[in-house]
PDB file of C-alpha atoms in Angstrom:
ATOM      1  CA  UNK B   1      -3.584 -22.198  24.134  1.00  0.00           C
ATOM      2  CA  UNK B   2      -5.306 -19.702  26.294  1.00  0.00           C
ATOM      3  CA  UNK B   3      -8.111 -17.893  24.967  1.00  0.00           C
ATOM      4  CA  UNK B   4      -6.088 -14.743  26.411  1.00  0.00           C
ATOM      5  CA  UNK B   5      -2.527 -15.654  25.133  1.00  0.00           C
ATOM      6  CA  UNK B   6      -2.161 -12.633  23.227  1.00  0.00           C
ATOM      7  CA  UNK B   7       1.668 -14.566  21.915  1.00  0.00           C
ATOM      8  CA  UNK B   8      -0.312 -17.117  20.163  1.00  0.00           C
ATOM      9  CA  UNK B   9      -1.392 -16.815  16.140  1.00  0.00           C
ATOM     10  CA  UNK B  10      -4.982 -15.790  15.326  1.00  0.00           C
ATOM     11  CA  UNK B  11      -4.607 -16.308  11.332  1.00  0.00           C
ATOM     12  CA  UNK B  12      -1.363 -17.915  10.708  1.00  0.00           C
ATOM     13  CA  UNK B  13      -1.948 -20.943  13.190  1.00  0.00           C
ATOM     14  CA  UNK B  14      -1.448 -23.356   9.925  1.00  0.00           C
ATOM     15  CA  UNK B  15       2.024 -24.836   9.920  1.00  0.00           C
ATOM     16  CA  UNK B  16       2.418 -25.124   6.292  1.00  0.00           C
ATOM     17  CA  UNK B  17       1.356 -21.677   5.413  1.00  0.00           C
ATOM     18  CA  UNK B  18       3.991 -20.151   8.938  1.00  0.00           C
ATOM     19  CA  UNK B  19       6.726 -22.165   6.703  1.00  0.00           C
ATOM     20  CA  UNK B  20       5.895 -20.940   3.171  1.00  0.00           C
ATOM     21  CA  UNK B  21       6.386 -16.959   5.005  1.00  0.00           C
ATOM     22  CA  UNK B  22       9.560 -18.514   6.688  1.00  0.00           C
ATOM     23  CA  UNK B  23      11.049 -20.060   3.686  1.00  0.00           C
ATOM     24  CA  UNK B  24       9.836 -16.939   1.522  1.00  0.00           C
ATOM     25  CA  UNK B  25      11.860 -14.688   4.136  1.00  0.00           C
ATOM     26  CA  UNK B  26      14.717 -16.421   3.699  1.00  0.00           C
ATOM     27  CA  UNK B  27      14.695 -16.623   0.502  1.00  0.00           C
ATOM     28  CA  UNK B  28      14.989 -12.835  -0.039  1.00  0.00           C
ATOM     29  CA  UNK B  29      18.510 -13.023   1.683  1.00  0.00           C
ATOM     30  CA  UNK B  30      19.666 -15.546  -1.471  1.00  0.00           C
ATOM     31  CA  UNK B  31      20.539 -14.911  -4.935  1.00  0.00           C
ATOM     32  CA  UNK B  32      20.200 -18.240  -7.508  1.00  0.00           C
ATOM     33  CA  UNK B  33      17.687 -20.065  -5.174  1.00  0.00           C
ATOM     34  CA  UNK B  34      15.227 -23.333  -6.786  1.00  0.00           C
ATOM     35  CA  UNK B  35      12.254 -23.007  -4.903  1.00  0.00           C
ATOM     36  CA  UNK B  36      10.568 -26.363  -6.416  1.00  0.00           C
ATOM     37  CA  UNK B  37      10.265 -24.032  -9.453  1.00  0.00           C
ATOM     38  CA  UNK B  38      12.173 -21.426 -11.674  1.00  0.00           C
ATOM     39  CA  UNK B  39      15.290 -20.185 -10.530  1.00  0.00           C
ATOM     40  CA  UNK B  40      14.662 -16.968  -7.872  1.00  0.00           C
ATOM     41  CA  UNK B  41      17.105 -14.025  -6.973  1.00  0.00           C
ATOM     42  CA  UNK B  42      15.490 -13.027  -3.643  1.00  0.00           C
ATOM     43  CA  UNK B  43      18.265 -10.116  -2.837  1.00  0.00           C
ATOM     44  CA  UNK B  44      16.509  -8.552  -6.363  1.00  0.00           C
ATOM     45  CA  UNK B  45      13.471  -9.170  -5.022  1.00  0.00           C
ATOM     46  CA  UNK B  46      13.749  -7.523  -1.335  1.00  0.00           C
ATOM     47  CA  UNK B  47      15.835  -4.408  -3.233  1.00  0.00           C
ATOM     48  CA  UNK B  48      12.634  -4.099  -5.848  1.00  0.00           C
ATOM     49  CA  UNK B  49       9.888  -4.247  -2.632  1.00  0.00           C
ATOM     50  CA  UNK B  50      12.074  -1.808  -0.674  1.00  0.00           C
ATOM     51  CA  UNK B  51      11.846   0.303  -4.115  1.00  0.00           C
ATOM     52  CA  UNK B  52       8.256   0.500  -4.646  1.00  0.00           C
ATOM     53  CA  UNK B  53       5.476   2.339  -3.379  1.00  0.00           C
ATOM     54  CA  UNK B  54       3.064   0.854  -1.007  1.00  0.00           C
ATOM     55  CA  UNK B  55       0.736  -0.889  -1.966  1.00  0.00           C
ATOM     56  CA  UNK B  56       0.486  -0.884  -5.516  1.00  0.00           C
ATOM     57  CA  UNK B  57       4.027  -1.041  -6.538  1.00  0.00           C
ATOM     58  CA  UNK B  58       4.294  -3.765  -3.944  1.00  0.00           C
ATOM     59  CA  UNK B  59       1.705  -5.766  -5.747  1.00  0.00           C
ATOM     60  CA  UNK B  60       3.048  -6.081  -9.044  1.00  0.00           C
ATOM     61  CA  UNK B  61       6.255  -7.233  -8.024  1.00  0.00           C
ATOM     62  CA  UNK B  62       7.326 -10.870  -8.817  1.00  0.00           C
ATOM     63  CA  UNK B  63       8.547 -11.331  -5.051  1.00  0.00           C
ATOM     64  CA  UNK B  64       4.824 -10.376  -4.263  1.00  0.00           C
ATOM     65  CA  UNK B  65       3.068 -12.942  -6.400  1.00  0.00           C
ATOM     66  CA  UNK B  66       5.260 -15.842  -5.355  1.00  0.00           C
ATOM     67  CA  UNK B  67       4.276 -15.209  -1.866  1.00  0.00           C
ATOM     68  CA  UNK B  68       0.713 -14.840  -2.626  1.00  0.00           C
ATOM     69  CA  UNK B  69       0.796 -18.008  -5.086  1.00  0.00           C
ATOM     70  CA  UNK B  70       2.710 -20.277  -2.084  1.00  0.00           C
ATOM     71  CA  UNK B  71       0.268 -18.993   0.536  1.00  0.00           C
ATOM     72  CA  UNK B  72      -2.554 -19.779  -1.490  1.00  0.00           C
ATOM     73  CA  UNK B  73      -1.886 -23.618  -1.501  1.00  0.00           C
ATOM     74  CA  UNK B  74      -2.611 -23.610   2.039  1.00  0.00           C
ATOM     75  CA  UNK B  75      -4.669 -20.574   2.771  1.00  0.00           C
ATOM     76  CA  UNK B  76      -8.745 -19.661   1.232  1.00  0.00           C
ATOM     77  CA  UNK B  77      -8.104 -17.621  -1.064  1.00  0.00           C
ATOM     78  CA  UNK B  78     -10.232 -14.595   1.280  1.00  0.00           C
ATOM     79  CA  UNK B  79      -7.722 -15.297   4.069  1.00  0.00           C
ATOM     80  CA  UNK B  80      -5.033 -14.043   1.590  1.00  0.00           C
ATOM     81  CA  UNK B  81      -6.341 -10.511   1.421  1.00  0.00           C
ATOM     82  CA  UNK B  82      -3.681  -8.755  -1.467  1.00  0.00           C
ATOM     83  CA  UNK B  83      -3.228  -5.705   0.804  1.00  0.00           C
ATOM     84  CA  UNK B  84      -2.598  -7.088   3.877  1.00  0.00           C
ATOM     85  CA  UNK B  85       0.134  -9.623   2.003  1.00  0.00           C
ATOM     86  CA  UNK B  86       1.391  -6.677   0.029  1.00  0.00           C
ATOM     87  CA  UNK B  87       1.561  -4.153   3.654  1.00  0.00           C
ATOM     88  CA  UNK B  88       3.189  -7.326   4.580  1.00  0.00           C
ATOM     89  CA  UNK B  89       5.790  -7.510   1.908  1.00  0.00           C
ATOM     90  CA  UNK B  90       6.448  -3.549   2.537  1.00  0.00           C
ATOM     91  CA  UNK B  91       7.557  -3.935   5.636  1.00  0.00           C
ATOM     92  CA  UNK B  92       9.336  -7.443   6.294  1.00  0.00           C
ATOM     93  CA  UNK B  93      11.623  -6.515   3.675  1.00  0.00           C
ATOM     94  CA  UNK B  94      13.312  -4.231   6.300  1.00  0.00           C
ATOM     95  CA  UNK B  95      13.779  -6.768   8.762  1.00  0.00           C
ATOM     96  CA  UNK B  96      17.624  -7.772   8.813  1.00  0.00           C
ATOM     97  CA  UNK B  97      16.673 -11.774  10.416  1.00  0.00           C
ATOM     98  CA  UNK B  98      13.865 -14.245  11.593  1.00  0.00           C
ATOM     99  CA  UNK B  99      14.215 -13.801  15.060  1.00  0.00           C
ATOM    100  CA  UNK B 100      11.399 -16.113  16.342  1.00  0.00           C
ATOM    101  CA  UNK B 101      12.644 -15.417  20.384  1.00  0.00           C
ATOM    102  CA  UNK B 102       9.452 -13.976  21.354  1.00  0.00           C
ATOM    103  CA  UNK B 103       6.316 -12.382  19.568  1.00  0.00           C
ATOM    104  CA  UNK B 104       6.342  -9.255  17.482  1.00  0.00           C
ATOM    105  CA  UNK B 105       4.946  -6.626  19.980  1.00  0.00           C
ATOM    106  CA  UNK B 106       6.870  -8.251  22.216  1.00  0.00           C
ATOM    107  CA  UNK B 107      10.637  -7.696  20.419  1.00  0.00           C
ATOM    108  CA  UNK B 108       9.180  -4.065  20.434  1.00  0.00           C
ATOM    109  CA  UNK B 109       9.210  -4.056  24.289  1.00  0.00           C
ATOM    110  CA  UNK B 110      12.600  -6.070  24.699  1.00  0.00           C
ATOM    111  CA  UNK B 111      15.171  -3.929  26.002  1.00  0.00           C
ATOM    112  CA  UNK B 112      18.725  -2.743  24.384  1.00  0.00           C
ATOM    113  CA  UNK B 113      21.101  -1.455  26.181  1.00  0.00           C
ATOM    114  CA  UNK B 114      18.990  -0.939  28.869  1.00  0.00           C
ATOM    115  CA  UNK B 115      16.522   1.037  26.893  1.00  0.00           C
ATOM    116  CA  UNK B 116      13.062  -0.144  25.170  1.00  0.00           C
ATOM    117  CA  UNK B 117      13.702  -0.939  21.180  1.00  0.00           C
ATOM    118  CA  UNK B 118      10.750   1.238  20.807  1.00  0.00           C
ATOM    119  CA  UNK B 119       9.958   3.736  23.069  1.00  0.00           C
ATOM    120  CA  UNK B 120       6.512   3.714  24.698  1.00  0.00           C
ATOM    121  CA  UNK B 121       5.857   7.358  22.258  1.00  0.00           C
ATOM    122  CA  UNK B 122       6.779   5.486  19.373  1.00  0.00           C
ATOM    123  CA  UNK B 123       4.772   2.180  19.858  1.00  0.00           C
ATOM    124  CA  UNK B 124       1.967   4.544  20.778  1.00  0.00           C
ATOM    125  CA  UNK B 125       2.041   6.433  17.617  1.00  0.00           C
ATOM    126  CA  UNK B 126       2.179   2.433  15.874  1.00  0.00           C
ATOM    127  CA  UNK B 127      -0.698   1.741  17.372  1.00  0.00           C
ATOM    128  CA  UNK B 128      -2.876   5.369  17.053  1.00  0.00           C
ATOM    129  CA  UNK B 129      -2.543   4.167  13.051  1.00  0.00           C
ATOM    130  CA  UNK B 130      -5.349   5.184  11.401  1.00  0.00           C
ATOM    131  CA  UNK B 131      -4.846   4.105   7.327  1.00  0.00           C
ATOM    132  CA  UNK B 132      -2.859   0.847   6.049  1.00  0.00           C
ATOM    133  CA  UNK B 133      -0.568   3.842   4.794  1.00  0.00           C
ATOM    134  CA  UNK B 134       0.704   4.656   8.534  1.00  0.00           C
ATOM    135  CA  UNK B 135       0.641   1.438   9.694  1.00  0.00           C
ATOM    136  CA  UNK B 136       3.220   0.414   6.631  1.00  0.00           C
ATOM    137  CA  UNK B 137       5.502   3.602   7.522  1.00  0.00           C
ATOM    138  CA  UNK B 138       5.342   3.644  11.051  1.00  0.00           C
ATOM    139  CA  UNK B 139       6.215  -0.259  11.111  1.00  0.00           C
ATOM    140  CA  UNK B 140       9.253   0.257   8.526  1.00  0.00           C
ATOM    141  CA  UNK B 141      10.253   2.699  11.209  1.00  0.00           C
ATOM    142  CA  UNK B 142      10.359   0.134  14.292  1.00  0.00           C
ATOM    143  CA  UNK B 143      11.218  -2.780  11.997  1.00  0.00           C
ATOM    144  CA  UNK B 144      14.564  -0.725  11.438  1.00  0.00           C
ATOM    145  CA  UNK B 145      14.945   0.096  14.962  1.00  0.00           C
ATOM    146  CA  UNK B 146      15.370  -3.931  15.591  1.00  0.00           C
ATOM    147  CA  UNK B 147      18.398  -3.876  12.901  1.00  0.00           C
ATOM    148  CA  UNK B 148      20.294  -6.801  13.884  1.00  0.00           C
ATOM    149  CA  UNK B 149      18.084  -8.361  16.333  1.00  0.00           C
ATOM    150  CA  UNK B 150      15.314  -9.156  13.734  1.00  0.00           C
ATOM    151  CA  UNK B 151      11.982  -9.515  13.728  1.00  0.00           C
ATOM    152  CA  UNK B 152       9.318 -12.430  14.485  1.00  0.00           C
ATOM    153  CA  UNK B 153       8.163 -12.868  10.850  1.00  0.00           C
ATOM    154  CA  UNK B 154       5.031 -14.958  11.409  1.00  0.00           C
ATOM    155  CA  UNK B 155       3.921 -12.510  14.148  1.00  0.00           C
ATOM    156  CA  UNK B 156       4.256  -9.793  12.575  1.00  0.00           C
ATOM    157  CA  UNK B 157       2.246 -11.325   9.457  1.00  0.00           C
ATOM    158  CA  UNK B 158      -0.185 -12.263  11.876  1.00  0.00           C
ATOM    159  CA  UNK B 159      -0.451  -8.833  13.566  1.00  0.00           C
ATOM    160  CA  UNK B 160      -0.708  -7.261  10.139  1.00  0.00           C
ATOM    161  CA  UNK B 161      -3.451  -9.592   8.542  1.00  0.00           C
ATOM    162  CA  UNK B 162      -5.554  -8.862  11.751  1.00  0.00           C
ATOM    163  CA  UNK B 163      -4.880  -5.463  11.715  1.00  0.00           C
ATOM    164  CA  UNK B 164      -6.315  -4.903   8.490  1.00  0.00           C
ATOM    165  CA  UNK B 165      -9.123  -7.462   9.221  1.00  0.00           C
ATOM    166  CA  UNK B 166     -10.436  -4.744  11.788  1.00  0.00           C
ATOM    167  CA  UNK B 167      -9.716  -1.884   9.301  1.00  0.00           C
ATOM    168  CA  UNK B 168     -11.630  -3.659   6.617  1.00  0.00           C
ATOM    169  CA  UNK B 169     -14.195  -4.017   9.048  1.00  0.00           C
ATOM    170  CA  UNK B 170     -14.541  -0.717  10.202  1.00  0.00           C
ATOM    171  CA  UNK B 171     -14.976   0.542   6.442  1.00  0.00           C
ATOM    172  CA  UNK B 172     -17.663  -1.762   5.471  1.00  0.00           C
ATOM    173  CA  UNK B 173     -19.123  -0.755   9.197  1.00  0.00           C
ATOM    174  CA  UNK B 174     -19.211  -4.107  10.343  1.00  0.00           C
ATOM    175  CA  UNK B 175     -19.252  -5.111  13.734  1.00  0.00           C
ATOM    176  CA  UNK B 176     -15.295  -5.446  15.374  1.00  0.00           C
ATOM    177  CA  UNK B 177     -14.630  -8.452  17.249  1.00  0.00           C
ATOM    178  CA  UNK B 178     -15.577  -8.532  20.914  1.00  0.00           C
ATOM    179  CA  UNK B 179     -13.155 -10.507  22.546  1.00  0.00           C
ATOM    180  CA  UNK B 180     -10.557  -7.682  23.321  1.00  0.00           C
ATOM    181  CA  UNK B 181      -7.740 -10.139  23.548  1.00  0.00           C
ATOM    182  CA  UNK B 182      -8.757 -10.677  19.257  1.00  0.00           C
ATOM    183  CA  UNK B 183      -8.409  -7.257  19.333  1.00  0.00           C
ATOM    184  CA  UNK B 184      -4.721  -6.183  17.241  1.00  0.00           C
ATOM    185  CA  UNK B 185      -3.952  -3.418  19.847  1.00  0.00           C
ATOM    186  CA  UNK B 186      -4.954  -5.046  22.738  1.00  0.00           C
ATOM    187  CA  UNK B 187      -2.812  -8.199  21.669  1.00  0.00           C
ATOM    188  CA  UNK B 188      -0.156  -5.752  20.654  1.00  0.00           C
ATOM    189  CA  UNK B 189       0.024  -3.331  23.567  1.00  0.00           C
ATOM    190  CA  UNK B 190      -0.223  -6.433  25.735  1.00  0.00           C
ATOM    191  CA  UNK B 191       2.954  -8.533  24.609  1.00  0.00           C
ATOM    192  CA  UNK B 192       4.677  -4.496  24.567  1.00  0.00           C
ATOM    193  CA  UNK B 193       3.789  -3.492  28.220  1.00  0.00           C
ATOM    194  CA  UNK B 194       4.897  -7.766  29.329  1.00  0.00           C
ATOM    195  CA  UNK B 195       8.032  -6.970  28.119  1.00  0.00           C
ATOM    196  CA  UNK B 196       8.495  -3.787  29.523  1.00  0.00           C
ATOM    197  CA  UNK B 197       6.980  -4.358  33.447  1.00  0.00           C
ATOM    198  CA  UNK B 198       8.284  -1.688  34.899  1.00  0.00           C
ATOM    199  CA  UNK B 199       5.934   0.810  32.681  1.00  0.00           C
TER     200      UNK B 199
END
């Protein structure tokens, strides 16, 4: 891996952990499912986290804690933040398929019908985000605008969890990370404008 490749995982890069958000996904499109534990309806589950309100609602949900409980037998425990999982669940939920052609940022970019999926105003306005609050409605909003197509699950994860790494940072006024290409925007606006080179 290049130290540039902004397509490549900066916090989900363990196998075992990319599976358990994987299998979790999938899960939510099954009623009845055994999990290696008690029986799960995931389609009540993704109807409840579409429901709630971001993030607390999110967070008390039982779809929630089984994906923070899985993660967590694979993850440290303060690589599992609770509100980047939950901003997680909030959004994911939206996504109609795993569609692991391509990174996150990248789907954004990928033309449909000869248009971007997300216009260059819109994925500007995604990444001007200031609170975990936009960031969970304006990525609802381009989630949806995939419909069919899907979504990269584990990218998007990964975009989120280092998203809020930097916002964490930022309100504990702690330095930000250097290396622009461990930056979330620059990684983000990168895979966009590669799949859009005429911009």
């Amino acid at each position: 891996m290049s130290r540039n490749d902004t397509s490549e995982a900066l916090i989900f890069r363990d196998k075992a952990a990319c599976q358990v958000l994987n299998d979790w996904f999938d899960s939510l499109q099954e009623r009845g499912r055994y999990d290696g534990s008690p029986r799960i309806n995931g389609r009540a589950w993704r109807a409840q986290l579409r429901r709630v309100e971001f993030p607390h609602g999110i967070m008390v949900t039982d779809g929630y804690h089984h994906l923070a409980h899985r993660l967590n037998e694979f993850m440290q425990p303060k690589d599992v933040h609770s509100l980047s999982l939950a901003l997680f669940a909030a959004v994911v939920v939206h996504a109609s398929k795993n569609n692991q052609d391509g990174s996150f940022a990248q789907q954004l970019g990928a033309k449909i019908n000869d248009r971007e999926c997300v216009s260059r105003l819109r994925f500007d306005r995604l990444l001007a985000a200031r609170t975990p609050d936009e960031l969970c409605s304006r990525l609802i909003r381009v989630v949806k605008l995939r419909g069919e197509l899907g979504i990269n699950v584990v990218s998007l994860a990964d975009g989120i969890f280092l998203w809020m790494q930097e916002w964490l940072a930022r309100q504990e006024n702690r330095e930000l990370e250097l290396n622009p290409f461990r930056r979330n925007n620059v990684r983000w606006a990168s895979e966009y404008l590669l799949s859009t080179p005429h911009k």
